[in-house]
CSV table of N, CA and C in Angstrom, one decimal:
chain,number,residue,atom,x,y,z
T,24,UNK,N,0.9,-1.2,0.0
T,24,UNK,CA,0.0,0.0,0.0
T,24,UNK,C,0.9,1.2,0.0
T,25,UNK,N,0.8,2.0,-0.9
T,25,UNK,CA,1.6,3.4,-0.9
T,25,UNK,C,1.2,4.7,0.2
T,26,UNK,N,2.5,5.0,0.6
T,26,UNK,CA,1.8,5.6,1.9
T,26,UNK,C,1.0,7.1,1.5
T,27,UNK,N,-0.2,7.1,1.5
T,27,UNK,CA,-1.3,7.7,0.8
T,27,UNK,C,-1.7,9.0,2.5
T,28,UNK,N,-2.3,9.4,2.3
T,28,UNK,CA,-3.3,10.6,3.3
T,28,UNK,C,-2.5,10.7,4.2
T,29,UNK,N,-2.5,10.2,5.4
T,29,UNK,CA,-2.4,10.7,7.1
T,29,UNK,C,-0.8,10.4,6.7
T,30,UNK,N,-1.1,9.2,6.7
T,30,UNK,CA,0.6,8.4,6.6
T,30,UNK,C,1.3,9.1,5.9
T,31,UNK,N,1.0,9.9,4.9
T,31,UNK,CA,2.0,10.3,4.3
T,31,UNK,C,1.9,12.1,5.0
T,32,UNK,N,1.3,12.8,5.1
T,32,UNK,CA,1.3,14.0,5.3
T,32,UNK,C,2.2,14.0,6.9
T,33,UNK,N,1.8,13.0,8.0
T,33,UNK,CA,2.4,12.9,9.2
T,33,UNK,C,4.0,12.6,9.1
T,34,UNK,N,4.3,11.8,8.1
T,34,UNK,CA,6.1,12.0,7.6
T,34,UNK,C,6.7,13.1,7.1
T,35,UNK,N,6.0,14.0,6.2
T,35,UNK,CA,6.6,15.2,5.9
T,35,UNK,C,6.3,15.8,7.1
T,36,UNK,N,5.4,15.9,7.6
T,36,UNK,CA,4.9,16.9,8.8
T,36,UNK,C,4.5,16.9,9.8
T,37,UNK,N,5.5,16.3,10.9
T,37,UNK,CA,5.0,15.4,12.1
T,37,UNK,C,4.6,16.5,13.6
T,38,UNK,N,4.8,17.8,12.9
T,38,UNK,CA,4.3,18.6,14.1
T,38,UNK,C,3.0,19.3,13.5
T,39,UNK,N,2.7,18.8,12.5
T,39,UNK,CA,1.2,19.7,12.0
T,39,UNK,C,-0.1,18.7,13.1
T,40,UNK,N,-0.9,20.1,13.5
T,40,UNK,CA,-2.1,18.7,14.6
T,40,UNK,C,-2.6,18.3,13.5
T,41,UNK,N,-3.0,17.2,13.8
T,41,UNK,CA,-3.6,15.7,13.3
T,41,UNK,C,-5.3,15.9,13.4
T,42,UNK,N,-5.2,16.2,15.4
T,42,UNK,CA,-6.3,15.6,15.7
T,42,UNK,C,-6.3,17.1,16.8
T,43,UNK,N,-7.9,17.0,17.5
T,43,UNK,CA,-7.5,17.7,19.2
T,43,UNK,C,-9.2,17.0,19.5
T,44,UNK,N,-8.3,16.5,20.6
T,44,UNK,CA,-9.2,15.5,21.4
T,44,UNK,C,-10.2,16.2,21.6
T,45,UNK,N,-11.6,16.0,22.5
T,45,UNK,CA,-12.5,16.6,23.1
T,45,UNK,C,-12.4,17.0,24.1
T,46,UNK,N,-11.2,17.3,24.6
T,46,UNK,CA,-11.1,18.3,26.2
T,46,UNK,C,-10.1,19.0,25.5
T,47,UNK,N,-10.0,19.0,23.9
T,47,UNK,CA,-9.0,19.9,23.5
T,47,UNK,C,-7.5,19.7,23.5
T,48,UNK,N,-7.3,19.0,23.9
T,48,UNK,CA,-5.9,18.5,23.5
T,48,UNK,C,-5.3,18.2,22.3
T,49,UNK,N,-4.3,18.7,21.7
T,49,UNK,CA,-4.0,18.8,20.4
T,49,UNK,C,-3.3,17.8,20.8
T,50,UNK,N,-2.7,17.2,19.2
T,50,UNK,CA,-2.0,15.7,19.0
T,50,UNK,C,-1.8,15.9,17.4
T,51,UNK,N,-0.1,16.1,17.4
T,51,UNK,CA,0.4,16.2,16.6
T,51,UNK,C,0.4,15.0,15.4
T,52,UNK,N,1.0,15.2,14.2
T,52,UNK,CA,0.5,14.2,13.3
T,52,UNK,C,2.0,13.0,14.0
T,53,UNK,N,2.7,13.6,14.1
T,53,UNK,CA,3.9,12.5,14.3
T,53,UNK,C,3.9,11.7,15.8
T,54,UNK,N,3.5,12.3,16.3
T,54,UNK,CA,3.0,11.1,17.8
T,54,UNK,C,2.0,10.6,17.6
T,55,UNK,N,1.0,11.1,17.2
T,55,UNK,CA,-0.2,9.9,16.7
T,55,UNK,C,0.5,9.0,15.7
T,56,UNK,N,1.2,9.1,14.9
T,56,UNK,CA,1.4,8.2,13.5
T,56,UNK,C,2.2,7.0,14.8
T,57,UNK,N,3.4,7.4,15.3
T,57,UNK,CA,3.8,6.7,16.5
T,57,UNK,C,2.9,5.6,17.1
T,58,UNK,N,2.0,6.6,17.7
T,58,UNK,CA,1.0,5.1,18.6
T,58,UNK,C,0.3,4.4,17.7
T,59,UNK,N,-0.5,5.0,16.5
T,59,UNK,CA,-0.7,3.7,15.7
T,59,UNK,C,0.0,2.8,15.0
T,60,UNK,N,1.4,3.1,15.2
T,60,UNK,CA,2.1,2.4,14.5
T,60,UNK,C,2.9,1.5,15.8
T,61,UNK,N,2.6,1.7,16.8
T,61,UNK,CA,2.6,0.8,17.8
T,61,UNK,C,1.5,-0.2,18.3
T,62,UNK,N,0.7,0.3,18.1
T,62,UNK,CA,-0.5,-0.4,17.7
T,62,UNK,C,-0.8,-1.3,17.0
T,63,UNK,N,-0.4,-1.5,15.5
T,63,UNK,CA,-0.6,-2.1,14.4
T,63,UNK,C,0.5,-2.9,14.8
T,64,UNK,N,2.3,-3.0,15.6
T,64,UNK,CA,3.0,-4.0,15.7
T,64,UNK,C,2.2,-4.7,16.8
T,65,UNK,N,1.8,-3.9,17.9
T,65,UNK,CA,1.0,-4.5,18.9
T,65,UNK,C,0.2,-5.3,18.6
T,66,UNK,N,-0.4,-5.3,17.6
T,66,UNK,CA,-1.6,-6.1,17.1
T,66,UNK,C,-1.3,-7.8,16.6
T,67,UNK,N,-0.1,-7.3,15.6
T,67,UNK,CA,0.6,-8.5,14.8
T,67,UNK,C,1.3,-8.9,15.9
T,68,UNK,N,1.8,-8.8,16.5
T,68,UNK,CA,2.6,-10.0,17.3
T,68,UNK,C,2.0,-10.6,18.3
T,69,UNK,N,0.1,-10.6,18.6
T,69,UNK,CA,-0.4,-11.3,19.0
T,69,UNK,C,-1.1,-12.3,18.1
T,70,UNK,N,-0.7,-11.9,16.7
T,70,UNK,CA,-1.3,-12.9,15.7
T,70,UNK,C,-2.4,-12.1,14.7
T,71,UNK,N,-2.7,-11.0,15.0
T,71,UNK,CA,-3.5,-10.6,14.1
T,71,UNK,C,-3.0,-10.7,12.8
T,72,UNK,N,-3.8,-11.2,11.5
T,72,UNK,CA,-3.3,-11.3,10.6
T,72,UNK,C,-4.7,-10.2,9.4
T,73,UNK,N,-4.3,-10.1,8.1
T,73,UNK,CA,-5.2,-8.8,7.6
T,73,UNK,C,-6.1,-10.0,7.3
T,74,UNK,N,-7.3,-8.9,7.7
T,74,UNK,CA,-8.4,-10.4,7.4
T,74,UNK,C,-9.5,-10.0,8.2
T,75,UNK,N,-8.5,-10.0,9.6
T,75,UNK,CA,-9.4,-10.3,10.9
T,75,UNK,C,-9.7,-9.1,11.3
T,76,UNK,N,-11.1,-9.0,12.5
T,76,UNK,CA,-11.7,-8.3,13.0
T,76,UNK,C,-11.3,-7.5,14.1
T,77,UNK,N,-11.2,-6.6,14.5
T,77,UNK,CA,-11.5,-5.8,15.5
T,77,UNK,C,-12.4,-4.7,16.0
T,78,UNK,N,-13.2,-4.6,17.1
T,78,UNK,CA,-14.1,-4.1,17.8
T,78,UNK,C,-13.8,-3.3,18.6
T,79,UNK,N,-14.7,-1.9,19.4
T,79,UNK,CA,-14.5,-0.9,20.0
T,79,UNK,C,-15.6,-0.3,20.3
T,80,UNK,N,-15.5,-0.1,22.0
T,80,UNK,CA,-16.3,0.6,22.2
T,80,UNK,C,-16.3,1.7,22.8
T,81,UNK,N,-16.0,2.6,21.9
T,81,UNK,CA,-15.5,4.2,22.5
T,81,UNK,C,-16.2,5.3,22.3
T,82,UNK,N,-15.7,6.1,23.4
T,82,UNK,CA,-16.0,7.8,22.5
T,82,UNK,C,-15.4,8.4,21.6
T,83,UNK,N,-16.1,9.2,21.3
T,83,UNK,CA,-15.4,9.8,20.4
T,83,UNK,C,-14.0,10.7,21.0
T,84,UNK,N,-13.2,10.5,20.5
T,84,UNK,CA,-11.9,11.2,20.3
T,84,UNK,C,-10.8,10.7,20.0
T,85,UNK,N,-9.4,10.9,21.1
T,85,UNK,CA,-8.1,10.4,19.8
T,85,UNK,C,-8.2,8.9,20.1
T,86,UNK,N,-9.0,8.0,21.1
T,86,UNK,CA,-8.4,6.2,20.9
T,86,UNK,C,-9.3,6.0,19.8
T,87,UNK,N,-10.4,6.1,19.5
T,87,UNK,CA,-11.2,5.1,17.8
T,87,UNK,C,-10.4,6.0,16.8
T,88,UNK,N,-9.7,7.1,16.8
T,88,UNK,CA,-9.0,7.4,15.5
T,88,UNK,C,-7.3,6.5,15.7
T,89,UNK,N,-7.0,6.6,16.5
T,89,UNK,CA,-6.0,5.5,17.2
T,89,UNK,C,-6.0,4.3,16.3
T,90,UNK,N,-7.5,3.4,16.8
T,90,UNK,CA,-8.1,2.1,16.7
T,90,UNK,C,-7.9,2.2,14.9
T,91,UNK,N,-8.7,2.9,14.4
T,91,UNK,CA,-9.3,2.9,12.6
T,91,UNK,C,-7.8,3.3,11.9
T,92,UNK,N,-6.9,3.7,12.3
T,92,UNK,CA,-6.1,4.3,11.4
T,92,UNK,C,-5.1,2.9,11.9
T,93,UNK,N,-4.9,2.1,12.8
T,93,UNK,CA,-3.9,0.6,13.0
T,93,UNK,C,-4.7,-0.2,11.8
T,94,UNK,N,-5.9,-0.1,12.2
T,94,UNK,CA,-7.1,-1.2,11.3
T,94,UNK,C,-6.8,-0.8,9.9
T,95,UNK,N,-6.6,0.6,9.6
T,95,UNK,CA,-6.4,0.8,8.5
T,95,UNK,C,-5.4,0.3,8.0
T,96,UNK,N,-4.4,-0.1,8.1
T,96,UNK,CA,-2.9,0.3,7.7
T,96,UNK,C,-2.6,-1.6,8.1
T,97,UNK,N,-3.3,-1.9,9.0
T,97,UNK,CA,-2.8,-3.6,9.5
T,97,UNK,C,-3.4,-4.2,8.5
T,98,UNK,N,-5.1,-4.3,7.9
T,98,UNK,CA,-5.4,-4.9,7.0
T,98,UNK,C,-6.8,-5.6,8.0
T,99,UNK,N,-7.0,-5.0,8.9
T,99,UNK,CA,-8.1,-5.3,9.6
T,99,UNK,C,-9.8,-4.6,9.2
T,100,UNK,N,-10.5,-5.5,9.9
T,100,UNK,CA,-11.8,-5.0,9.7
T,100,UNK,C,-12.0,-4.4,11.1
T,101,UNK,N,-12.4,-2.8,10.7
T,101,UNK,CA,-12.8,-2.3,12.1
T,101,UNK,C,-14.2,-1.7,12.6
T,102,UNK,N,-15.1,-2.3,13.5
T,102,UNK,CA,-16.4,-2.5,13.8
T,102,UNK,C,-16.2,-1.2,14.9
T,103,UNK,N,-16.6,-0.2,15.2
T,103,UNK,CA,-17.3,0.7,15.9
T,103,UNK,C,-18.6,0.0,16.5
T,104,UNK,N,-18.4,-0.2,18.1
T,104,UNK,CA,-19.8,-0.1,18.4
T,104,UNK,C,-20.5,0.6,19.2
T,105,UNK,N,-22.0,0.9,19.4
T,105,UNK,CA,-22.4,2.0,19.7
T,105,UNK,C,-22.2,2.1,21.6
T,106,UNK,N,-21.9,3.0,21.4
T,106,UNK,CA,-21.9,2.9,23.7
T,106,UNK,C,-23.0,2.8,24.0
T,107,UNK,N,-24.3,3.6,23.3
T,107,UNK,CA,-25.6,3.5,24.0
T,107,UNK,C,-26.1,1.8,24.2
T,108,UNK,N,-25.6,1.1,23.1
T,108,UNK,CA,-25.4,-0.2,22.9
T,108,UNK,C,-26.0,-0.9,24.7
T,109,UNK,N,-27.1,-2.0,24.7
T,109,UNK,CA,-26.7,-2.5,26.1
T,109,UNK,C,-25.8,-3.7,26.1
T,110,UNK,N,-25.5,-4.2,27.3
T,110,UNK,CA,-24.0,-5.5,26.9
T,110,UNK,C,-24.1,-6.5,25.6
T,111,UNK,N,-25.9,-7.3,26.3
T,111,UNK,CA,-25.7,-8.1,24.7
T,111,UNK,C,-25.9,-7.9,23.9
T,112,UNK,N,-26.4,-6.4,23.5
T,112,UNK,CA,-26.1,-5.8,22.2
T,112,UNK,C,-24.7,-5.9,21.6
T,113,UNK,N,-23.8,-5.2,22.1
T,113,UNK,CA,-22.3,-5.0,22.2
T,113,UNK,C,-21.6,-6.8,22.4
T,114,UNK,N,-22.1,-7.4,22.5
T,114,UNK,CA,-21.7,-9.0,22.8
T,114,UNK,C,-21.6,-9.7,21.2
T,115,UNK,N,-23.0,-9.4,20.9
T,115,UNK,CA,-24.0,-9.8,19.6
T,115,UNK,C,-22.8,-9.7,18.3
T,116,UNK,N,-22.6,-7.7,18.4
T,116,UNK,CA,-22.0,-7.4,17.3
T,116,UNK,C,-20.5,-7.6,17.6
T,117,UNK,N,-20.0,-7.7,18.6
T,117,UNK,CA,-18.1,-8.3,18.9
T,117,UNK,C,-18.5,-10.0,18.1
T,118,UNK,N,-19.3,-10.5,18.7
T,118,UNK,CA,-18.9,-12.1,18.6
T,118,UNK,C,-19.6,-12.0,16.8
T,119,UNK,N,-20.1,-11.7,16.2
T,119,UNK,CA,-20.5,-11.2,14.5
T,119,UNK,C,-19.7,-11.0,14.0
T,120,UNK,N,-18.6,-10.1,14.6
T,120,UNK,CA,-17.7,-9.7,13.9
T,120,UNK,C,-16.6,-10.2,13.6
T,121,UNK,N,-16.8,-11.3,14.8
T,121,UNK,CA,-15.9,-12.3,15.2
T,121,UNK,C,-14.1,-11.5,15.2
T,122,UNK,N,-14.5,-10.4,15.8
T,122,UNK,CA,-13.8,-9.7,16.9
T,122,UNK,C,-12.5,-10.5,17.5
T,123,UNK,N,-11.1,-9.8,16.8
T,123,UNK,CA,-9.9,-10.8,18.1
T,123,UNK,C,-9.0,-9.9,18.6
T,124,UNK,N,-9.5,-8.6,18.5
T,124,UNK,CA,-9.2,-7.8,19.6
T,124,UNK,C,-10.3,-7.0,20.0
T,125,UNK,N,-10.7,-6.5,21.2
T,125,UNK,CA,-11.9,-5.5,21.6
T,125,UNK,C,-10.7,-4.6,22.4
T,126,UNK,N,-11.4,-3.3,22.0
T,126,UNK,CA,-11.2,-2.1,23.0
T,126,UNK,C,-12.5,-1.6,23.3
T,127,UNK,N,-12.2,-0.9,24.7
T,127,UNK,CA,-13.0,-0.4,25.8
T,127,UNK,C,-12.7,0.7,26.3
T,128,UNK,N,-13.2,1.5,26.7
T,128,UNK,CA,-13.3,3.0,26.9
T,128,UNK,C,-13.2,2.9,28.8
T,129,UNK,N,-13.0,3.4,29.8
T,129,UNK,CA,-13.0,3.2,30.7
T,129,UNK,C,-14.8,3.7,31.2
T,130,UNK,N,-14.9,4.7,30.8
T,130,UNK,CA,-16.6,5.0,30.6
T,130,UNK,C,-16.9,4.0,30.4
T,131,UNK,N,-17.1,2.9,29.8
T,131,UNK,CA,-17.8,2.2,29.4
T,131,UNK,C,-17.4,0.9,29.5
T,132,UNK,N,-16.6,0.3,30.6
T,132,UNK,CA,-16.5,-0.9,31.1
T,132,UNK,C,-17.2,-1.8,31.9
T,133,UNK,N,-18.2,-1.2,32.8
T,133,UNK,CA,-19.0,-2.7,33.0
T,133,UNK,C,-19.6,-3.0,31.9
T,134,UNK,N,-20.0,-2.3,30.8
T,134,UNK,CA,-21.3,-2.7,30.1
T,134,UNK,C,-19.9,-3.8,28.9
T,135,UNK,N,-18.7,-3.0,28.7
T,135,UNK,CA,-18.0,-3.2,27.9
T,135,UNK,C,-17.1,-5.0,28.3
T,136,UNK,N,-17.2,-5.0,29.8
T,136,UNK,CA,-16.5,-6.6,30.5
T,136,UNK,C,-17.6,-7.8,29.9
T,137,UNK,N,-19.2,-7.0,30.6
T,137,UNK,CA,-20.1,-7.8,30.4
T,137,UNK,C,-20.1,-8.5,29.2
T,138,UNK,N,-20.0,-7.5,28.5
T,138,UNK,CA,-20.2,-7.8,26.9
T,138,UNK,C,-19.2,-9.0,26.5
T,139,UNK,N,-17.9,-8.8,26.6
T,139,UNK,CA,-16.8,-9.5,26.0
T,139,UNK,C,-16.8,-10.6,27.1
T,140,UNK,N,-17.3,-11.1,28.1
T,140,UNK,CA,-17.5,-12.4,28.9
T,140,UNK,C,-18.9,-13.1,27.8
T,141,UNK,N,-19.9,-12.0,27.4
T,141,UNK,CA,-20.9,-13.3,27.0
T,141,UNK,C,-20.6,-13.1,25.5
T,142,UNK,N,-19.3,-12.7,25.1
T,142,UNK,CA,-19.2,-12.8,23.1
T,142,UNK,C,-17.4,-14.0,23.1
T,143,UNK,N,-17.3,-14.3,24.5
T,143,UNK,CA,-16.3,-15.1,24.7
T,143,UNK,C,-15.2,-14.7,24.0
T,144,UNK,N,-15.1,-13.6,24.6
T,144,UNK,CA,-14.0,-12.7,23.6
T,144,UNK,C,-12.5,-13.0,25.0
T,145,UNK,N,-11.2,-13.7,24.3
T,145,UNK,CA,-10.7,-13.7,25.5
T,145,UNK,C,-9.7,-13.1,26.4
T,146,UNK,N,-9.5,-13.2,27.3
T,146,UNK,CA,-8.9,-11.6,28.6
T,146,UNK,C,-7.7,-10.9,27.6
T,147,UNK,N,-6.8,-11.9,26.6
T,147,UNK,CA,-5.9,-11.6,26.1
T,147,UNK,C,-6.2,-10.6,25.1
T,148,UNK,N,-7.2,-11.1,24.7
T,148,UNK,CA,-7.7,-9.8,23.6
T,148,UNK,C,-8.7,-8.7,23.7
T,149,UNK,N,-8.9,-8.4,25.0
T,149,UNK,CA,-9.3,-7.2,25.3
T,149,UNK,C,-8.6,-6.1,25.8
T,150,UNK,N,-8.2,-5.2,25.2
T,150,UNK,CA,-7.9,-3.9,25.7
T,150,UNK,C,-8.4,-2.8,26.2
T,151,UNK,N,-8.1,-1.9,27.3
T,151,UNK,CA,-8.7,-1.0,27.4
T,151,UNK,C,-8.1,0.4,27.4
T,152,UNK,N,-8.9,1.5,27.2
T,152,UNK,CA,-8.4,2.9,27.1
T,152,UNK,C,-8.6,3.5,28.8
T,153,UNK,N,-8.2,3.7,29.4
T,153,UNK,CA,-8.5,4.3,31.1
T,153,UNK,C,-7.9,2.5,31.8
T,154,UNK,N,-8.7,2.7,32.8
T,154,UNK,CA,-8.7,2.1,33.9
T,154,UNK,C,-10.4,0.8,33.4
T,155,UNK,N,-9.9,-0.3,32.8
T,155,UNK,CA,-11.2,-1.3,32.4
T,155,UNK,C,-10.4,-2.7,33.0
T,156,UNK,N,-11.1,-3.1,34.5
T,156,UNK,CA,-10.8,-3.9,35.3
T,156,UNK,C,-11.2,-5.4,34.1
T,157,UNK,N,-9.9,-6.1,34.0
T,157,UNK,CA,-9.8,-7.0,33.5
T,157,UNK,C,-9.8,-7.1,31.6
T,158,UNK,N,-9.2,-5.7,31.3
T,158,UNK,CA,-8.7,-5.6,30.1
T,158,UNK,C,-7.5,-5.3,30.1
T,159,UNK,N,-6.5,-5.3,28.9
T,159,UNK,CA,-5.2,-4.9,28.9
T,159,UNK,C,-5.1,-3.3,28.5
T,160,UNK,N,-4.1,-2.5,29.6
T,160,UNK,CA,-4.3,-1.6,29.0
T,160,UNK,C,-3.7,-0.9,27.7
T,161,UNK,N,-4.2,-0.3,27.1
T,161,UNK,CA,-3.8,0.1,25.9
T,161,UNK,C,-2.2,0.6,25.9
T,162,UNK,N,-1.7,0.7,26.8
T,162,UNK,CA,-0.3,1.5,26.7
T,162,UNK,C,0.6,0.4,26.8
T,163,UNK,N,0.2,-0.8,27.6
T,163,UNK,CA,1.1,-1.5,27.8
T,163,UNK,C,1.0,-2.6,26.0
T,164,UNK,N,-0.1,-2.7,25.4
T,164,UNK,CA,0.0,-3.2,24.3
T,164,UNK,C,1.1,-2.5,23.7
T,165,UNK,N,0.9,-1.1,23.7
T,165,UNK,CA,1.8,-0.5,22.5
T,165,UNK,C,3.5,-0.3,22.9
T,166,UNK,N,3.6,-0.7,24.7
T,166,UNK,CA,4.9,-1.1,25.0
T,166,UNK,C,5.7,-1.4,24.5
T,167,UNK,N,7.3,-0.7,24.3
T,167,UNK,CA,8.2,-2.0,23.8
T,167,UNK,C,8.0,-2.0,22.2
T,168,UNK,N,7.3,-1.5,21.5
T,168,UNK,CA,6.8,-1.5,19.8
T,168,UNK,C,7.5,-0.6,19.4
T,169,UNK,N,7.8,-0.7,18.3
T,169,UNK,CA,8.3,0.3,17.3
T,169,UNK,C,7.7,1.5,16.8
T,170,UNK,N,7.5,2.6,16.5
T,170,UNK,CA,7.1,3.9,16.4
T,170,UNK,C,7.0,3.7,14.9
T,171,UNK,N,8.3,2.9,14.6
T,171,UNK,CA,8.1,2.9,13.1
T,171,UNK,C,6.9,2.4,12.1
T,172,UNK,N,7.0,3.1,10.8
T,172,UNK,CA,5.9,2.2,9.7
T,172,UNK,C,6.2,0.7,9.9
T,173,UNK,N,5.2,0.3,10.1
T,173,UNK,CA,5.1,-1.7,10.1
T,173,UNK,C,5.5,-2.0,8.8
T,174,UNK,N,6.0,-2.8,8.3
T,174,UNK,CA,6.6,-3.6,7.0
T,174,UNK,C,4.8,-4.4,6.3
T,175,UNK,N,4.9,-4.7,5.4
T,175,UNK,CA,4.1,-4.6,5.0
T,175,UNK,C,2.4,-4.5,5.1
T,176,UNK,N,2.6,-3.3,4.8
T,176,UNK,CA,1.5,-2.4,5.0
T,176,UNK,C,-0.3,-2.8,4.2
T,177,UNK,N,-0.8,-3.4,4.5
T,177,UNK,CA,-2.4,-3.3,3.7
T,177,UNK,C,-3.5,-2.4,3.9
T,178,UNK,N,-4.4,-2.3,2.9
T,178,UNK,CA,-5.5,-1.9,3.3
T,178,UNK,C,-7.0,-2.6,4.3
T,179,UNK,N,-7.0,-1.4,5.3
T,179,UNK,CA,-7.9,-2.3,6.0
T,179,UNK,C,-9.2,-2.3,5.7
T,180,UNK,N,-10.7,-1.9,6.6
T,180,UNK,CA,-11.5,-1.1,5.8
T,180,UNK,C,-12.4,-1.2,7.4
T,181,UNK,N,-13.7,0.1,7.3
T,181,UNK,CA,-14.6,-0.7,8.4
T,181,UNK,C,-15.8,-1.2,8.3
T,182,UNK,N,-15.9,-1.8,9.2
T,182,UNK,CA,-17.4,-2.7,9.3
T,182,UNK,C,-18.5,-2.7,10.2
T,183,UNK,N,-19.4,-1.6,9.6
T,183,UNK,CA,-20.5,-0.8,10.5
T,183,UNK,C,-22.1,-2.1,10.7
T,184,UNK,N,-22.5,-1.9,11.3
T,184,UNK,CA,-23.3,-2.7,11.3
T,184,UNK,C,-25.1,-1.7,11.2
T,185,UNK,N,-25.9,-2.8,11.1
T,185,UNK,CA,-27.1,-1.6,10.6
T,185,UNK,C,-27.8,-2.0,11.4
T,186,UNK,N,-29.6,-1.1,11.7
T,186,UNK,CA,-30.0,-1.6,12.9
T,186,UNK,C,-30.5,-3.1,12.5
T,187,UNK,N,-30.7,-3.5,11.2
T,187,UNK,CA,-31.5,-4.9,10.9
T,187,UNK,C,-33.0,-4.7,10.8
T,188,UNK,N,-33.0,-5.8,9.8
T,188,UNK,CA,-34.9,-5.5,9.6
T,188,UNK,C,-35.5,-6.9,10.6
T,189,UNK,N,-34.7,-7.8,10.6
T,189,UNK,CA,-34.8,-9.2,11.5
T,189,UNK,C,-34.6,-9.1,12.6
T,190,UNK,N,-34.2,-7.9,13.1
T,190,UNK,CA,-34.3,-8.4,15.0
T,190,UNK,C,-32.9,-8.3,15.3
T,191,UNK,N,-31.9,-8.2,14.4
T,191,UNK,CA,-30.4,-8.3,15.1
T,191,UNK,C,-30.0,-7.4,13.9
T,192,UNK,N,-28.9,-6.6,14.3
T,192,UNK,CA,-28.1,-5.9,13.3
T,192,UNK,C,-27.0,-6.8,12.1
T,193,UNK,N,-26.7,-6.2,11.5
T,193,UNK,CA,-26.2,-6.9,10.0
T,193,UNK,C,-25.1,-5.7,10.1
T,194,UNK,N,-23.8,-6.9,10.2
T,194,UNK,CA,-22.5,-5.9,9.1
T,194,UNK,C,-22.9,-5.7,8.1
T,195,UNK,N,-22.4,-4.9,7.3
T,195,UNK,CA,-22.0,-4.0,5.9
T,195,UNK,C,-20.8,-3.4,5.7
């Protein structure tokens, strides 16, 4: 994959902001490109391979741009799910998506534990953003990783799900 948009603008220009969180915090293009690129080794050396799914249940700000730009770039499918979501809603669409990593918002961890105990999603592959008792936290995945562009690079894509006309939501 040719390093196209973010990836490429954050190499020429790694102090232009990227992003600024929702309490305002700006986040330059070149420390973001960093954590997702800690991320995406983070990911592969538990096995993720491009193909496979990952899930998320966040707010909005810099962890699901985090999450979608590793998914992008690793070759993953990446599922947003809703927070209003209740657990086995959020259970339903992780275990659909057939999900081998989940992230979790610290907001949103009972609903987010519950969920990933009944989608049998397992301790190893849950992550979390804050303080999510019995997830991994997100910093320590991206521990020890390289900052650098990952070697070969794919396109990922994401995978939204709709409300369903049957009673259960449907990827697309």
């Amino acid at each position: 994959m040719a390093s196209l948009g973010f990836w490429r603008r954050a190499e020429l220009d790694p102090e232009w902001i990227a992003a600024v969180d929702t309490d305002g915090t700006p986040h330059n293009a070149g420390d973001l490109l960093g954590r997702v690129n800690q991320l995406t080794h983070g990911l592969r050396s538990l096995g993720l391979r491009p193909g496979d799914g990952i899930a998320a249940v966040l707010p909005n700000g810099i962890a699901p741009l985090e999450v979608y730009l590793a998914a992008l770039q690793g070759g993953w499918y990446y599922t947003p799910i809703n927070w209003h979501f209740t657990p086995p809603e959020i259970a339903y669409i992780a275990a659909d998506c057939e999900a081998k990593a989940f992230f979790v918002a610290e907001r949103f961890a009972a609903a987010g534990a519950a969920a990933a105990d009944a989608a049998g999603v397992p301790a190893s592959a849950r992550f979390g953003y804050g303080d999510v008792p019995g997830f991994i936290p997100v910093a320590e995945l991206r521990a020890g990783q390289p900052a650098a562009s990952p070697a070969g690079r794919t396109a990922g894509a994401t995978m939204h799900y709709t409300s369903g006309t049957t009673g259960r939501p449907k990827g697309v």
